[in-house]
C-alpha cells in the first residue's frame, strides 16, 4: 500500500514530496517565500514601478476590490489550472508559493511605512530587487517545485520555444495588461526586468541544494 501511494505521488510531483535534507529545504522554501513577498512590497511602496506580475496584480486589485496579495493568490490559482494542458506537475514549493507569497505581500504592506522622497523610494526599489533575487535563490534552490508563473513559462517553452522567449513574451503581455488596468509601470519595472536574472543566478549558485545521490556522482 505504501509503495502504491508513493508511486502515485511521484506521478504527479516533479520531485519527491520532501527529499532530504528536509529541515534545510523547508527552511529555505518558506524563508524564500516570505522574503519574496517582502521584496514585492518594497517595490510597491517605492511607487517607481512594480515587478511585471505585480503590475497585473495591482491592476486587478483596483478593479476587483481584492488586495494586491489576494490578487496574487487568485492569479496563481488560474495559472495552475493552465498547467494542466501544458502537462506541468506541481510540487510542495509550487502550492506553497501560490498560497504564501500573496499573504506575505499583504502582511508586509501592513507594517511597511510609506517611502517619502525620491531617495527613500529609490532605496526601497533597489532593496526590493535585491530581496526578490535572494528570495528566488532560497525557494528555487530548495528544489521543491517551480512557482506557478515559472511553471507556465517552462510549459510554454516545452511547446517549441526557448524559456527566454517564453518568459519575455509572457511578462510583456502581463505588464501591458496590468498597465491597462491601472498597475504601476515605471523605472522600477525596467530595473527589475534587467537585473533580476543575473542577480538571482548568483544566489541560486550559492543556495541550490543538491540531492544526496547527485553529490556522489
mmCIF file of C-alpha atoms in Angstrom, residues 106-205:
data_model
loop_
_atom_site.group_PDB
_atom_site.id
_atom_site.type_symbol
_atom_site.label_atom_id
_atom_site.label_comp_id
_atom_site.label_asym_id
_atom_site.label_seq_id
_atom_site.Cartn_x
_atom_site.Cartn_y
_atom_site.Cartn_z
ATOM 1 C CA UNK A 106 -0.275 41.880 2.288
ATOM 2 C CA UNK A 107 1.234 41.284 5.726
ATOM 3 C CA UNK A 108 4.335 43.300 4.855
ATOM 4 C CA UNK A 109 2.308 46.196 3.467
ATOM 5 C CA UNK A 110 0.515 46.401 6.828
ATOM 6 C CA UNK A 111 3.697 47.405 8.666
ATOM 7 C CA UNK A 112 5.968 48.797 5.971
ATOM 8 C CA UNK A 113 5.971 52.620 6.190
ATOM 9 C CA UNK A 114 5.449 54.795 3.143
ATOM 10 C CA UNK A 115 8.590 55.975 1.398
ATOM 11 C CA UNK A 116 8.784 59.790 1.328
ATOM 12 C CA UNK A 117 11.090 61.443 -1.167
ATOM 13 C CA UNK A 118 12.936 60.150 -4.167
ATOM 14 C CA UNK A 119 15.923 58.872 -2.153
ATOM 15 C CA UNK A 120 13.772 56.732 0.131
ATOM 16 C CA UNK A 121 11.747 55.463 -2.813
ATOM 17 C CA UNK A 122 14.876 54.644 -4.788
ATOM 18 C CA UNK A 123 16.305 52.798 -1.775
ATOM 19 C CA UNK A 124 13.100 50.750 -1.493
ATOM 20 C CA UNK A 125 13.285 49.935 -5.204
ATOM 21 C CA UNK A 126 16.889 48.720 -5.026
ATOM 22 C CA UNK A 127 16.232 46.801 -1.802
ATOM 23 C CA UNK A 128 13.149 45.199 -3.343
ATOM 24 C CA UNK A 129 15.072 43.907 -6.358
ATOM 25 C CA UNK A 130 17.877 42.540 -4.164
ATOM 26 C CA UNK A 131 15.455 40.889 -1.717
ATOM 27 C CA UNK A 132 13.474 39.239 -4.537
ATOM 28 C CA UNK A 133 16.721 37.952 -6.069
ATOM 29 C CA UNK A 134 17.818 36.458 -2.748
ATOM 30 C CA UNK A 135 14.354 35.030 -2.161
ATOM 31 C CA UNK A 136 14.433 33.396 -5.586
ATOM 32 C CA UNK A 137 17.708 31.722 -4.697
ATOM 33 C CA UNK A 138 16.147 30.460 -1.463
ATOM 34 C CA UNK A 139 12.906 28.974 -2.718
ATOM 35 C CA UNK A 140 14.069 27.798 -6.142
ATOM 36 C CA UNK A 141 17.269 26.417 -4.606
ATOM 37 C CA UNK A 142 15.167 24.269 -2.264
ATOM 38 C CA UNK A 143 14.115 22.339 -5.400
ATOM 39 C CA UNK A 144 10.615 21.505 -4.208
ATOM 40 C CA UNK A 145 8.815 22.521 -7.395
ATOM 41 C CA UNK A 146 8.650 25.693 -9.507
ATOM 42 C CA UNK A 147 6.383 28.633 -8.774
ATOM 43 C CA UNK A 148 3.100 28.864 -10.720
ATOM 44 C CA UNK A 149 4.474 31.583 -13.023
ATOM 45 C CA UNK A 150 7.743 29.754 -13.642
ATOM 46 C CA UNK A 151 5.877 26.571 -14.497
ATOM 47 C CA UNK A 152 3.729 28.415 -17.014
ATOM 48 C CA UNK A 153 6.836 29.674 -18.801
ATOM 49 C CA UNK A 154 8.587 26.291 -18.834
ATOM 50 C CA UNK A 155 5.370 24.679 -20.065
ATOM 51 C CA UNK A 156 5.105 27.149 -22.938
ATOM 52 C CA UNK A 157 8.796 26.654 -23.712
ATOM 53 C CA UNK A 158 8.205 22.898 -23.952
ATOM 54 C CA UNK A 159 5.864 23.558 -26.876
ATOM 55 C CA UNK A 160 8.839 24.552 -29.004
ATOM 56 C CA UNK A 161 10.355 27.869 -27.939
ATOM 57 C CA UNK A 162 13.144 28.913 -25.585
ATOM 58 C CA UNK A 163 12.485 29.712 -21.938
ATOM 59 C CA UNK A 164 13.904 33.205 -22.522
ATOM 60 C CA UNK A 165 11.445 33.852 -25.360
ATOM 61 C CA UNK A 166 8.532 32.384 -23.397
ATOM 62 C CA UNK A 167 9.370 34.476 -20.324
ATOM 63 C CA UNK A 168 9.813 37.675 -22.338
ATOM 64 C CA UNK A 169 6.519 37.256 -24.212
ATOM 65 C CA UNK A 170 4.542 36.324 -21.104
ATOM 66 C CA UNK A 171 5.921 39.169 -18.992
ATOM 67 C CA UNK A 172 5.410 41.763 -21.732
ATOM 68 C CA UNK A 173 1.792 40.620 -22.031
ATOM 69 C CA UNK A 174 1.390 40.751 -18.246
ATOM 70 C CA UNK A 175 2.833 44.270 -17.995
ATOM 71 C CA UNK A 176 0.666 45.563 -20.853
ATOM 72 C CA UNK A 177 -2.483 44.044 -19.363
ATOM 73 C CA UNK A 178 -1.634 45.285 -15.878
ATOM 74 C CA UNK A 179 -0.851 48.812 -17.060
ATOM 75 C CA UNK A 180 -4.157 48.976 -18.951
ATOM 76 C CA UNK A 181 -5.874 48.040 -15.683
ATOM 77 C CA UNK A 182 -4.028 50.773 -13.794
ATOM 78 C CA UNK A 183 -0.996 48.966 -12.399
ATOM 79 C CA UNK A 184 2.187 50.959 -11.785
ATOM 80 C CA UNK A 185 4.772 50.722 -14.574
ATOM 81 C CA UNK A 186 7.982 52.721 -14.305
ATOM 82 C CA UNK A 187 11.720 52.657 -13.910
ATOM 83 C CA UNK A 188 11.407 50.053 -11.159
ATOM 84 C CA UNK A 189 9.741 47.658 -13.588
ATOM 85 C CA UNK A 190 12.602 48.108 -16.046
ATOM 86 C CA UNK A 191 15.314 47.807 -13.385
ATOM 87 C CA UNK A 192 13.710 44.631 -12.087
ATOM 88 C CA UNK A 193 13.428 43.102 -15.569
ATOM 89 C CA UNK A 194 17.090 43.804 -16.369
ATOM 90 C CA UNK A 195 18.638 42.929 -13.005
ATOM 91 C CA UNK A 196 16.644 40.010 -11.642
ATOM 92 C CA UNK A 197 18.080 37.328 -13.909
ATOM 93 C CA UNK A 198 21.795 37.927 -13.217
ATOM 94 C CA UNK A 199 21.215 38.610 -9.501
ATOM 95 C CA UNK A 200 19.027 35.541 -8.987
ATOM 96 C CA UNK A 201 21.652 33.390 -10.712
ATOM 97 C CA UNK A 202 24.267 34.500 -8.187
ATOM 98 C CA UNK A 203 22.037 33.475 -5.284
ATOM 99 C CA UNK A 204 20.982 30.238 -6.987
ATOM 100 C CA UNK A 205 24.594 29.199 -7.444
#
